[in-house]
Coordinates of C-alpha atoms in Angstrom, one line a residue:
M1 CA 0.0 -0.1 -0.2
K2 CA 1.3 3.3 -0.9
K3 CA 2.2 5.7 1.8
T4 CA 0.0 8.3 0.5
T5 CA -2.8 6.1 0.8
R6 CA -1.9 5.0 4.2
F7 CA -1.9 8.7 5.3
V8 CA -5.3 9.5 3.6
I9 CA -6.6 6.2 5.5
L10 CA -5.1 7.7 8.7
L11 CA -6.6 11.1 8.4
A12 CA -10.0 9.4 7.4
V13 CA -9.9 6.9 10.5
L14 CA -9.1 10.0 12.9
A15 CA -11.8 12.4 11.2
I16 CA -14.5 9.6 11.9
C17 CA -13.2 8.9 15.5
F18 CA -13.6 12.9 16.1
A19 CA -17.1 12.6 14.7
F20 CA -17.8 9.7 17.1
L21 CA -16.3 11.5 19.8
W22 CA -17.9 15.0 19.3
P23 CA -21.0 14.2 21.5
S24 CA -18.5 13.4 24.4
I25 CA -16.9 16.4 24.1
S26 CA -19.9 18.7 23.3
W27 CA -21.4 17.1 26.6
Y28 CA -18.3 17.3 29.0
W29 CA -16.9 20.1 27.8
R30 CA -19.1 22.5 25.9
T31 CA -22.4 21.9 27.8
P32 CA -23.0 24.5 30.8
K33 CA -23.6 22.8 33.9
E34 CA -27.0 24.1 34.4
V35 CA -28.0 22.8 30.9
Q36 CA -26.5 19.4 31.7
V37 CA -28.7 19.3 35.0
L38 CA -31.8 20.0 32.9
A39 CA -30.9 17.6 30.3
L40 CA -30.4 14.7 32.8
G41 CA -33.8 15.6 34.2
S42 CA -37.1 14.0 33.0
L43 CA -38.8 15.0 29.8
E44 CA -41.5 16.3 32.1
N45 CA -39.1 18.5 33.7
I46 CA -37.5 19.8 30.6
K47 CA -41.1 20.1 29.2
D48 CA -41.9 22.5 32.2
Y49 CA -38.9 24.6 31.7
A50 CA -39.1 25.4 28.3
T51 CA -42.7 26.4 28.9
V52 CA -41.9 28.6 32.0
K53 CA -38.9 30.3 29.9
A54 CA -41.0 30.9 26.8
N55 CA -43.6 32.7 28.8
E56 CA -40.9 34.8 30.5
D57 CA -39.4 35.9 27.1
F58 CA -42.8 36.2 25.5
N59 CA -43.9 38.6 28.3
A60 CA -40.8 40.6 28.0
V61 CA -41.3 41.0 24.3
I62 CA -44.8 42.2 25.1
K63 CA -43.5 44.7 27.8
A64 CA -41.2 46.2 25.5
Y65 CA -44.0 46.6 22.8
N66 CA -45.8 48.3 25.5
T67 CA -43.1 50.5 26.6
D68 CA -41.9 51.6 22.8
P69 CA -43.5 50.0 20.0
S70 CA -40.8 51.5 17.9
A71 CA -37.8 50.4 19.5
K72 CA -35.4 47.8 18.2
I73 CA -35.5 44.2 19.9
D74 CA -33.4 43.4 22.7
A75 CA -30.1 41.9 21.3
K76 CA -31.0 38.8 23.5
Y77 CA -34.0 37.9 20.8
A78 CA -31.9 39.0 17.8
W79 CA -33.1 36.0 16.3
L80 CA -36.6 37.1 16.3
E81 CA -35.9 39.4 13.4
K82 CA -35.1 36.5 11.2
A83 CA -38.0 34.5 12.1
A84 CA -40.3 37.7 11.6
A85 CA -38.5 38.1 8.3
K86 CA -39.7 34.7 7.2
N87 CA -43.3 35.4 8.2
Y88 CA -43.3 38.5 6.3
K89 CA -42.2 36.3 3.2
K90 CA -44.8 33.9 3.8
M91 CA -47.6 36.5 3.8
G92 CA -46.0 37.9 0.6
E93 CA -45.5 41.3 2.4
K94 CA -42.4 43.6 2.4
V95 CA -39.7 42.9 5.2
P96 CA -39.6 46.3 7.4
S97 CA -36.1 47.5 7.7
P98 CA -35.2 48.4 10.3
M99 CA -37.2 46.2 12.2
T100 CA -39.0 47.3 15.1
V101 CA -40.7 45.4 18.3
K102 CA -44.1 46.6 16.6
D103 CA -43.0 45.0 13.2
I104 CA -41.9 41.5 14.8
L105 CA -45.1 41.3 16.9
D106 CA -47.0 42.0 13.6
S107 CA -45.5 39.3 11.7
Y108 CA -47.1 37.2 14.2
K109 CA -50.4 38.8 14.4
M110 CA -52.5 36.0 12.4
S111 CA -51.6 33.4 15.2
K112 CA -52.3 36.0 18.0
G113 CA -49.0 35.3 19.7
V114 CA -49.4 31.5 19.7
Q115 CA -46.8 31.1 17.2
L116 CA -44.3 33.4 19.0
R117 CA -44.8 31.7 22.3
D118 CA -44.1 28.7 20.3
D119 CA -41.1 29.7 19.0
F120 CA -39.7 30.6 22.2
T121 CA -40.8 27.3 23.6
A122 CA -39.1 25.5 20.6
L123 CA -35.8 27.5 21.1
Y124 CA -35.3 26.1 24.7
R125 CA -36.5 22.8 24.0
D126 CA -34.2 22.2 21.3
E127 CA -31.5 23.4 23.2
I128 CA -31.9 21.0 26.0
L129 CA -33.0 18.2 24.1
A130 CA -29.7 18.8 21.7
A131 CA -27.7 18.5 25.0
K132 CA -29.8 15.3 26.1
K133 CA -29.0 13.9 22.6
N134 CA -25.3 14.5 23.2
Y135 CA -25.4 12.4 26.4
Q136 CA -27.2 9.7 24.8
N137 CA -24.7 9.6 22.2
S138 CA -21.6 10.2 24.5
V139 CA -19.5 8.0 26.9
K140 CA -21.3 7.6 29.9
L141 CA -20.3 7.1 33.5
G142 CA -21.1 3.8 35.3
L143 CA -22.6 3.7 38.6
D144 CA -19.2 3.0 40.4
L145 CA -18.1 6.6 38.9
S146 CA -21.2 8.6 39.1
G147 CA -22.9 7.1 41.8
G148 CA -26.7 6.2 41.9
M149 CA -28.7 2.9 42.1
N150 CA -29.1 -0.3 40.0
I151 CA -32.1 -2.3 40.5
I152 CA -33.2 -5.8 39.0
V153 CA -37.1 -6.3 38.6
K154 CA -38.3 -9.9 38.3
A155 CA -41.5 -10.2 35.9
D156 CA -43.6 -13.0 36.7
L157 CA -44.5 -14.1 33.0
D158 CA -46.1 -17.4 34.1
A159 CA -48.5 -15.7 36.6
A160 CA -49.2 -13.2 33.7
A161 CA -50.2 -15.8 31.3
A162 CA -52.4 -17.9 34.0
S163 CA -54.3 -14.8 34.7
Q164 CA -55.2 -14.7 31.0
T165 CA -55.6 -18.4 30.4
E166 CA -58.5 -18.2 33.2
S167 CA -60.8 -16.5 30.9
N168 CA -59.2 -17.0 27.5
V169 CA -56.8 -19.1 25.3
I170 CA -53.5 -17.9 24.4
A171 CA -52.8 -19.0 20.9
D172 CA -49.1 -18.3 21.2
I173 CA -47.6 -18.3 24.8
E174 CA -44.2 -17.2 23.9
Q175 CA -45.5 -14.1 21.8
F176 CA -47.5 -13.3 24.7
K177 CA -44.6 -13.2 27.1
K178 CA -42.7 -11.1 24.7
D179 CA -45.6 -8.7 24.4
A180 CA -45.9 -8.6 28.0
M181 CA -42.3 -7.8 28.8
A182 CA -42.3 -5.2 26.2
N183 CA -45.2 -3.7 28.0
A184 CA -43.8 -3.6 31.3
I185 CA -40.5 -2.1 30.3
E186 CA -42.5 0.7 28.4
N187 CA -44.8 1.2 31.8
L188 CA -41.7 1.3 33.9
S189 CA -39.8 3.9 31.6
S190 CA -43.2 6.0 31.4
R191 CA -43.5 5.9 35.5
I192 CA -39.7 6.7 36.0
D193 CA -39.7 9.3 33.5
R194 CA -42.5 11.1 35.2
F195 CA -41.0 10.4 38.5
G196 CA -38.2 12.9 37.4
L197 CA -35.2 10.5 37.8
T198 CA -32.1 11.4 35.9
E199 CA -31.8 9.6 32.5
P200 CA -32.5 6.0 33.6
V201 CA -31.2 3.2 31.8
I202 CA -33.8 0.5 31.3
R203 CA -33.3 -2.7 29.7
Q204 CA -34.6 -6.4 29.5
Q205 CA -32.0 -8.9 31.0
G206 CA -32.6 -12.6 30.1
E207 CA -36.2 -13.8 29.7
D208 CA -37.7 -12.2 32.5
R209 CA -35.6 -9.4 34.3
I210 CA -35.4 -6.2 33.8
Y211 CA -32.3 -3.9 34.7
I212 CA -32.9 -0.5 35.8
E213 CA -29.9 1.8 36.4
M214 CA -30.5 5.3 37.7
P215 CA -27.1 7.6 38.2
G216 CA -27.5 10.2 40.9
A217 CA -29.5 10.2 44.2
A218 CA -32.8 8.8 44.7
E219 CA -34.7 7.5 47.5
A220 CA -35.1 4.0 47.3
D221 CA -38.4 3.6 49.0
S222 CA -40.2 6.4 46.5
I223 CA -38.4 4.4 43.7
N224 CA -39.9 0.9 44.4
T225 CA -43.4 2.5 45.0
I226 CA -43.2 3.6 41.5
I227 CA -41.8 0.5 40.1
M228 CA -44.3 -1.7 41.9
G229 CA -47.3 0.8 41.0
K230 CA -49.9 -0.4 38.4
G231 CA -51.6 2.0 35.7
I232 CA -55.2 1.8 36.3
L233 CA -57.3 1.8 33.1
N234 CA -61.1 2.3 32.7
F235 CA -64.1 3.6 30.8
R236 CA -66.0 6.6 32.1
L237 CA -69.2 8.4 30.9
V238 CA -68.2 12.0 29.9
D239 CA -70.6 14.7 31.1
N240 CA -71.1 17.1 28.3
D241 CA -73.0 19.7 29.7
A242 CA -70.6 19.9 32.7
T243 CA -67.9 20.0 30.5
E244 CA -69.0 23.0 28.6
K245 CA -69.8 24.9 32.0
F246 CA -66.3 24.1 33.3
S247 CA -64.8 25.1 30.2
A248 CA -66.5 28.5 30.2
Y249 CA -65.6 28.9 33.9
Y250 CA -62.1 27.9 33.5
T251 CA -61.8 30.5 30.9
Q252 CA -62.8 33.2 33.0
H253 CA -60.8 32.0 36.1
I254 CA -57.5 30.5 34.9
A255 CA -55.4 31.4 37.7
N256 CA -57.5 30.3 40.3
T257 CA -59.3 27.3 39.2
F258 CA -56.8 24.7 40.6
N259 CA -54.6 24.7 43.5
S260 CA -50.8 23.7 43.4
A261 CA -51.8 20.2 43.8
G262 CA -54.0 20.1 40.8
E263 CA -57.3 20.1 42.6
L264 CA -60.2 22.2 42.1
I265 CA -60.1 25.3 44.6
D266 CA -64.2 25.4 44.4
P267 CA -65.5 21.4 43.7
S268 CA -69.1 23.1 43.3
I269 CA -68.5 23.9 39.8
I270 CA -68.9 20.4 38.6
P271 CA -71.8 17.9 39.8
A272 CA -70.8 16.0 42.9
D273 CA -71.0 12.4 40.9
C274 CA -68.5 13.9 38.6
E275 CA -64.5 14.7 38.6
I276 CA -62.3 16.6 36.1
M277 CA -59.7 15.2 34.1
G278 CA -57.2 16.3 31.7
Q279 CA -57.4 15.1 28.2
Y280 CA -54.1 14.2 26.9
T281 CA -52.0 13.5 23.5
K282 CA -48.3 12.9 22.8
D283 CA -46.2 15.9 22.0
D284 CA -42.9 16.9 20.3
Y285 CA -41.1 15.2 23.7
G286 CA -42.9 11.9 23.3
L287 CA -44.8 13.0 26.7
D288 CA -48.5 13.2 27.2
E289 CA -49.6 16.6 26.6
R290 CA -52.8 18.1 28.2
I291 CA -54.9 19.6 25.5
G292 CA -58.1 20.4 27.6
Y293 CA -60.2 19.0 30.3
L294 CA -63.3 16.7 30.4
V295 CA -65.7 16.3 33.2
V296 CA -66.4 12.5 33.5
K297 CA -68.3 10.3 36.0
K298 CA -66.8 8.9 39.2
E299 CA -68.6 5.9 38.3
V300 CA -66.7 3.4 36.2
A301 CA -68.4 2.1 33.5
L302 CA -66.2 -0.8 32.7
D303 CA -62.9 -1.9 34.2
G304 CA -59.9 -2.2 31.9
Q305 CA -59.2 -5.9 33.3
H306 CA -62.0 -7.0 31.0
I307 CA -59.9 -6.1 27.8
K308 CA -58.7 -9.5 26.5
S309 CA -56.7 -8.0 23.5
A310 CA -56.0 -4.9 21.5
T311 CA -54.7 -4.2 18.0
V312 CA -54.4 -1.6 15.5
G313 CA -56.4 -2.4 12.3
S314 CA -58.2 -0.3 9.6
D315 CA -61.8 0.6 8.7
N316 CA -63.4 -1.4 5.6
L317 CA -65.0 1.6 4.0
T318 CA -62.3 4.4 4.6
N319 CA -59.2 2.5 5.4
R320 CA -58.6 5.0 8.3
P321 CA -56.4 3.3 11.3
E322 CA -58.8 2.1 14.3
V323 CA -58.2 0.4 17.7
D324 CA -59.9 -2.7 17.9
F325 CA -60.0 -4.6 21.1
V326 CA -62.0 -7.6 22.5
L327 CA -63.5 -7.9 25.9
D328 CA -64.2 -11.1 27.9
I329 CA -67.6 -12.4 28.5
E330 CA -68.5 -10.5 31.5
G331 CA -67.2 -7.2 30.1
S332 CA -69.1 -8.0 26.8
E333 CA -72.5 -7.8 28.8
I334 CA -71.6 -5.1 31.1
F335 CA -70.4 -2.9 28.0
A336 CA -73.3 -3.8 25.9
K337 CA -75.9 -3.0 28.6
F338 CA -73.9 0.3 29.3
T339 CA -73.5 1.5 25.6
G340 CA -77.4 0.4 25.1
A341 CA -78.6 2.7 27.6
H342 CA -76.2 5.7 26.7
K343 CA -76.7 6.1 23.1
G344 CA -75.5 9.4 21.9
E345 CA -73.4 10.4 24.8
Y346 CA -69.4 10.1 24.9
L347 CA -67.1 7.5 26.6
A348 CA -64.0 8.3 27.9
I349 CA -60.8 6.0 28.0
V350 CA -59.1 6.8 31.2
S351 CA -55.6 5.7 32.3
D352 CA -53.4 6.8 35.3
N353 CA -56.4 9.5 35.7
K354 CA -55.9 10.9 32.4
V355 CA -58.4 10.8 29.4
K356 CA -56.3 9.1 26.7
S357 CA -59.2 9.1 24.2
Y358 CA -63.0 9.5 23.9
A359 CA -65.4 8.6 21.4
R360 CA -69.4 8.9 20.8
I361 CA -71.6 6.0 21.6
N362 CA -73.5 5.4 18.5
D363 CA -75.2 2.2 19.3
A364 CA -75.3 -0.6 21.7
I365 CA -71.9 -2.6 21.5
T366 CA -72.7 -6.2 21.6
G367 CA -70.4 -9.3 21.0
G368 CA -67.5 -8.0 22.8
R369 CA -65.6 -6.6 19.9
V370 CA -65.2 -2.8 19.8
A371 CA -63.5 -0.7 17.2
I372 CA -62.6 3.0 18.0
T373 CA -62.0 5.2 15.2
G374 CA -61.1 8.7 14.2
F375 CA -57.2 8.7 14.8
G376 CA -54.1 8.8 12.7
L377 CA -51.8 5.9 12.7
E378 CA -49.7 7.3 15.6
E379 CA -52.6 8.2 17.6
A380 CA -54.1 4.6 17.4
Q381 CA -50.7 2.9 18.1
N382 CA -50.5 5.2 21.1
L383 CA -54.2 4.2 22.2
Q384 CA -53.4 0.5 21.4
K385 CA -50.4 0.7 24.1
V386 CA -52.8 2.4 26.6
L387 CA -55.3 -0.7 26.1
Q388 CA -52.5 -3.3 26.5
T389 CA -51.8 -1.8 30.0
A390 CA -54.8 -3.3 31.1
W391 CA -54.6 -7.0 29.7
L392 CA -50.9 -7.5 29.9
N393 CA -50.9 -7.3 33.6
V394 CA -47.4 -8.4 34.8
P395 CA -46.5 -8.9 38.5
L396 CA -43.3 -7.2 39.4
S397 CA -40.8 -7.7 42.4
V398 CA -37.6 -6.2 43.1
E399 CA -35.2 -8.8 43.0
S400 CA -32.0 -6.8 44.1
Q401 CA -30.9 -3.2 44.9
Q402 CA -27.7 -1.7 45.1
V403 CA -27.0 1.9 46.2
I404 CA -23.8 3.4 45.3
G405 CA -22.7 6.9 46.9
A406 CA -21.9 10.1 44.4
S407 CA -18.9 10.6 46.7
L408 CA -17.4 7.2 46.2
G409 CA -17.9 7.6 42.6
E410 CA -15.7 11.2 42.4
Q411 CA -13.1 9.4 44.3
A412 CA -13.1 6.4 41.7
I413 CA -13.0 9.0 39.0
S414 CA -9.8 10.7 40.3
Q415 CA -8.0 7.6 41.0
G416 CA -8.7 6.1 37.6
I417 CA -7.7 9.2 35.8
K418 CA -4.5 9.3 37.6
A419 CA -3.8 5.8 36.9
I420 CA -4.1 6.2 33.3
I421 CA -2.2 9.4 33.2
L422 CA 0.5 7.9 35.4
G423 CA 0.8 4.8 33.6
L424 CA 0.8 6.4 30.2
L425 CA 3.5 8.9 31.5
A426 CA 5.7 6.1 32.8
I427 CA 5.6 4.3 29.9
M428 CA 6.3 7.4 27.7
V429 CA 9.1 8.3 29.7
F430 CA 10.7 4.7 29.4
M431 CA 10.0 4.6 25.7
L432 CA 11.7 8.1 25.0
I433 CA 14.7 6.9 27.2
W434 CA 15.3 3.4 26.0
Y435 CA 14.3 4.0 22.6
K436 CA 15.1 7.5 21.9
G437 CA 13.8 8.7 18.4
A438 CA 11.7 5.6 18.0
G439 CA 10.3 5.9 21.5
F440 CA 8.4 9.2 19.9
N441 CA 6.7 6.8 17.8
A442 CA 5.5 4.8 20.6
V443 CA 4.2 7.9 22.4
V444 CA 2.3 9.2 19.8
A445 CA 0.8 5.5 18.9
Q446 CA -0.2 5.4 22.7
V447 CA -2.0 8.9 22.8
L448 CA -3.8 7.9 19.5
N449 CA -4.7 4.6 21.2
L450 CA -6.5 6.1 24.0
Y451 CA -8.3 8.6 21.4
I452 CA -9.5 5.7 19.1
M453 CA -10.3 3.9 22.3
F454 CA -12.6 6.7 23.8
S455 CA -14.2 7.3 20.2
I456 CA -15.6 3.7 19.9
L457 CA -17.0 4.0 23.5
S458 CA -18.7 7.0 22.3
A459 CA -19.6 5.6 19.2
F460 CA -21.6 2.6 20.6
N461 CA -22.8 4.6 23.6
L462 CA -20.8 2.4 25.9
T463 CA -20.4 3.1 29.8
L464 CA -17.1 3.6 31.4
S465 CA -16.8 2.0 34.7
L466 CA -13.6 1.1 36.8
P467 CA -13.6 -2.3 35.2
S468 CA -13.4 -0.3 31.9
I469 CA -10.5 2.0 33.2
A470 CA -8.7 -1.4 34.2
G471 CA -9.1 -2.8 30.6
M472 CA -7.5 0.6 29.2
I473 CA -4.6 0.5 31.7
L474 CA -4.2 -3.1 30.5
T475 CA -4.5 -2.0 27.0
I476 CA -1.7 0.4 27.5
G477 CA 0.8 -2.1 28.6
M478 CA -0.3 -4.5 25.7
A479 CA 0.0 -1.6 23.0
V480 CA 3.4 -0.5 24.2
D481 CA 4.6 -4.3 24.0
A482 CA 3.6 -4.2 20.4
N483 CA 5.8 -1.5 19.9
V484 CA 8.6 -3.2 21.9
V485 CA 8.5 -6.4 19.6
I486 CA 8.8 -3.9 16.5
F487 CA 11.6 -2.0 17.9
E488 CA 13.6 -5.0 19.1
R489 CA 13.4 -6.7 15.5
I490 CA 14.1 -3.3 13.8
K491 CA 17.3 -3.0 16.1
E492 CA 18.3 -6.3 15.1
E493 CA 18.5 -5.6 11.5
V494 CA 20.2 -2.4 12.1
L495 CA 22.8 -4.2 13.8
L496 CA 23.2 -6.6 11.2
G497 CA 24.1 -3.7 9.0
K498 CA 21.0 -3.0 7.2
S499 CA 20.1 0.3 5.9
R500 CA 17.3 2.1 7.6
V501 CA 14.7 1.4 4.8
A502 CA 15.3 -2.3 4.8
A503 CA 15.6 -2.6 8.8
I504 CA 12.4 -0.8 9.2
A505 CA 10.5 -2.9 6.5
T506 CA 12.2 -6.3 7.6
G507 CA 11.5 -5.6 11.3
F508 CA 7.8 -4.8 10.9
D509 CA 7.5 -8.0 8.7
N510 CA 9.0 -10.1 11.2
A511 CA 7.2 -8.5 14.0
F512 CA 3.7 -8.7 12.3
W513 CA 2.8 -12.4 13.1
A514 CA 4.0 -12.4 16.6
I515 CA 2.0 -9.3 17.3
M516 CA -1.5 -10.6 15.7
D517 CA -1.2 -13.8 17.4
S518 CA -0.8 -12.6 20.9
N519 CA -3.9 -9.9 20.1
I520 CA -5.8 -12.3 18.4
T521 CA -5.8 -14.8 21.3
T522 CA -6.4 -11.7 23.8
F523 CA -9.4 -10.7 21.8
I524 CA -10.8 -14.1 21.4
A525 CA -10.6 -14.1 25.3
A526 CA -12.3 -10.6 25.6
I527 CA -15.1 -11.5 23.4
F528 CA -16.0 -14.8 25.5
L529 CA -15.7 -12.9 28.9
S530 CA -17.9 -10.1 27.4
Q531 CA -20.6 -12.8 26.3
L532 CA -20.5 -15.1 29.3
G533 CA -19.6 -12.6 31.9
S534 CA -21.8 -9.9 33.5
G535 CA -21.8 -6.6 34.9
S536 CA -18.2 -5.5 35.7
I537 CA -16.7 -8.5 33.8
Q538 CA -18.5 -7.3 30.8
G539 CA -17.4 -3.9 31.0
F540 CA -13.5 -4.9 31.9
A541 CA -13.8 -7.5 28.6
V542 CA -15.6 -4.8 26.3
S543 CA -13.0 -2.1 27.1
L544 CA -9.9 -4.7 26.4
A545 CA -11.3 -5.9 23.2
I546 CA -11.7 -2.2 22.0
G547 CA -8.2 -1.7 23.1
V548 CA -6.7 -4.6 21.2
I549 CA -8.1 -3.6 18.1
S550 CA -6.9 0.1 18.4
S551 CA -3.4 -1.0 19.7
V552 CA -2.9 -3.0 16.8
F553 CA -3.8 -0.6 14.3
T554 CA -1.6 2.2 16.0
A555 CA 1.4 -0.3 16.3
L556 CA 1.4 -1.7 12.9
F557 CA -0.2 1.3 10.8
V558 CA 0.5 4.2 12.6
S559 CA 4.1 3.7 13.7
R560 CA 5.1 2.5 10.3
L561 CA 3.7 5.5 8.7
M562 CA 5.7 7.5 11.1
F563 CA 9.0 5.7 10.5
D564 CA 8.3 6.3 6.5
F565 CA 7.5 9.9 7.0
D566 CA 11.0 10.4 8.8
T567 CA 12.7 8.4 5.9
D568 CA 10.8 10.3 2.7
V569 CA 10.1 13.7 4.2
L570 CA 12.9 14.4 6.6
H571 CA 15.1 12.6 4.8
A572 CA 16.6 10.6 7.7
T573 CA 19.3 7.8 7.0
K574 CA 19.8 6.3 10.4
V575 CA 17.4 4.8 12.9
S576 CA 17.3 6.2 16.5
I577 CA 15.9 3.3 18.2
G578 CA 18.8 2.7 21.1
W579 CA 21.6 3.4 22.8
R580 CA 23.6 0.4 21.5
V581 CA 22.9 1.4 17.8
K582 CA 24.8 4.2 16.0

């Protein structure tokens, strides 16, 4: 392979590694601490923060308009000038110059300020979500470094299957278990995020266990309550008259309708046999967004436990998505009787005290098969998941729980970094003293070796833990060992009287298979450890496997290229590779 080609390949590898490492650089060195705290919070917290900040900025712009409409916008909101210019172009009007506060607000007049508020919200939301994405794509710190809690939850799939077979026959028991596990993981993710925990890791472990990792401090009892809690799903009748009266009242009394706990300050504004619930849909965060309120009856028309299955289908006439669910025998009788008595009224589907959907009862629904229409595909899929919460009811139990203090993690990070730096410096000093000029090649190879290792960790969103650091330190030793083998081979060839070019070429050729043999066997061992081991053993094995690949590349490819650079560009004729070699 030509030297120019090898140099281009090296540059391409370094550029790709930089692209992989950029999210980690952005997160740990370019993201302000306050933004990190927000990004690590729950999506609910991010949404609340963006909404509050947007309202503050919106009110500031309105205040500026009331003070002096002809003034220029504050430099803090300079981006609004570009947004306003786009609005004018969309409306086919001339863009004012210079642009005043009044001009900016006029560009939003068609939306009555709603779009302006949304633009402010999007600004803050996108900033935090971009930081969150950087975190998700960066090298993460394990619990032994960051502190926090890990929990293993056991899902009793056999009990879930048995509870279903009592009322209906499950055609595919294995598929039922897969669906039940997927639903349990999704429910846990939703509950834990609403609880406001810091970027939890939730994944399936084996067939019936769920591994939960929560960095940061958290109260064990509160978390267990969240994990063991069960979503409640039922059907309630909507009181249309009460809903209309409440909406009119709420419009006039937005600030003093609810207290801080979300309860009605004046319960008498709705009938005694009703309660107020928010109507929700999925927003840009993937969270439940309240789009209004409904007054529903306290009496439950049908409990969700009567649902046997839920699927997304399509209407035969319009081909629009619909959600089909099947009730058990008892549920079919209850539903038929209820819908027959309430034709023309509206029935709400309530999950976790949130109205997820409501539909008009056109006729008595008999036979236990119900189809709900009027949704887009994504809405239908979301509703299906809501209905699945009722029938894929999986008993969960906490099997193990470990809490690691944050102070211990900080100490471990400090010690781990010191170990890597001291180990690297000691090896660098030794190589420079013992191998002189060639030692500099080894130093550069070592630095690039760590650079590539961190890049790969970032590329695959892997977690850095104490065992991972141990694997890196071991890799440093193995990487310099490959350089030692190469340098000793070159030294032998020089002592035999060969020229620089011949000695380097022969030295690398003779060392190639010795290096490959030792590293291939180490890589095989690391792969088996990563597959058969668990926890800390896996972290060590993965770090070691990545280090083996990067160290072989830097020792055989980068180091050789540097020798060739000295020969062809710097026109070196002798090899500076040891005190015995002149």
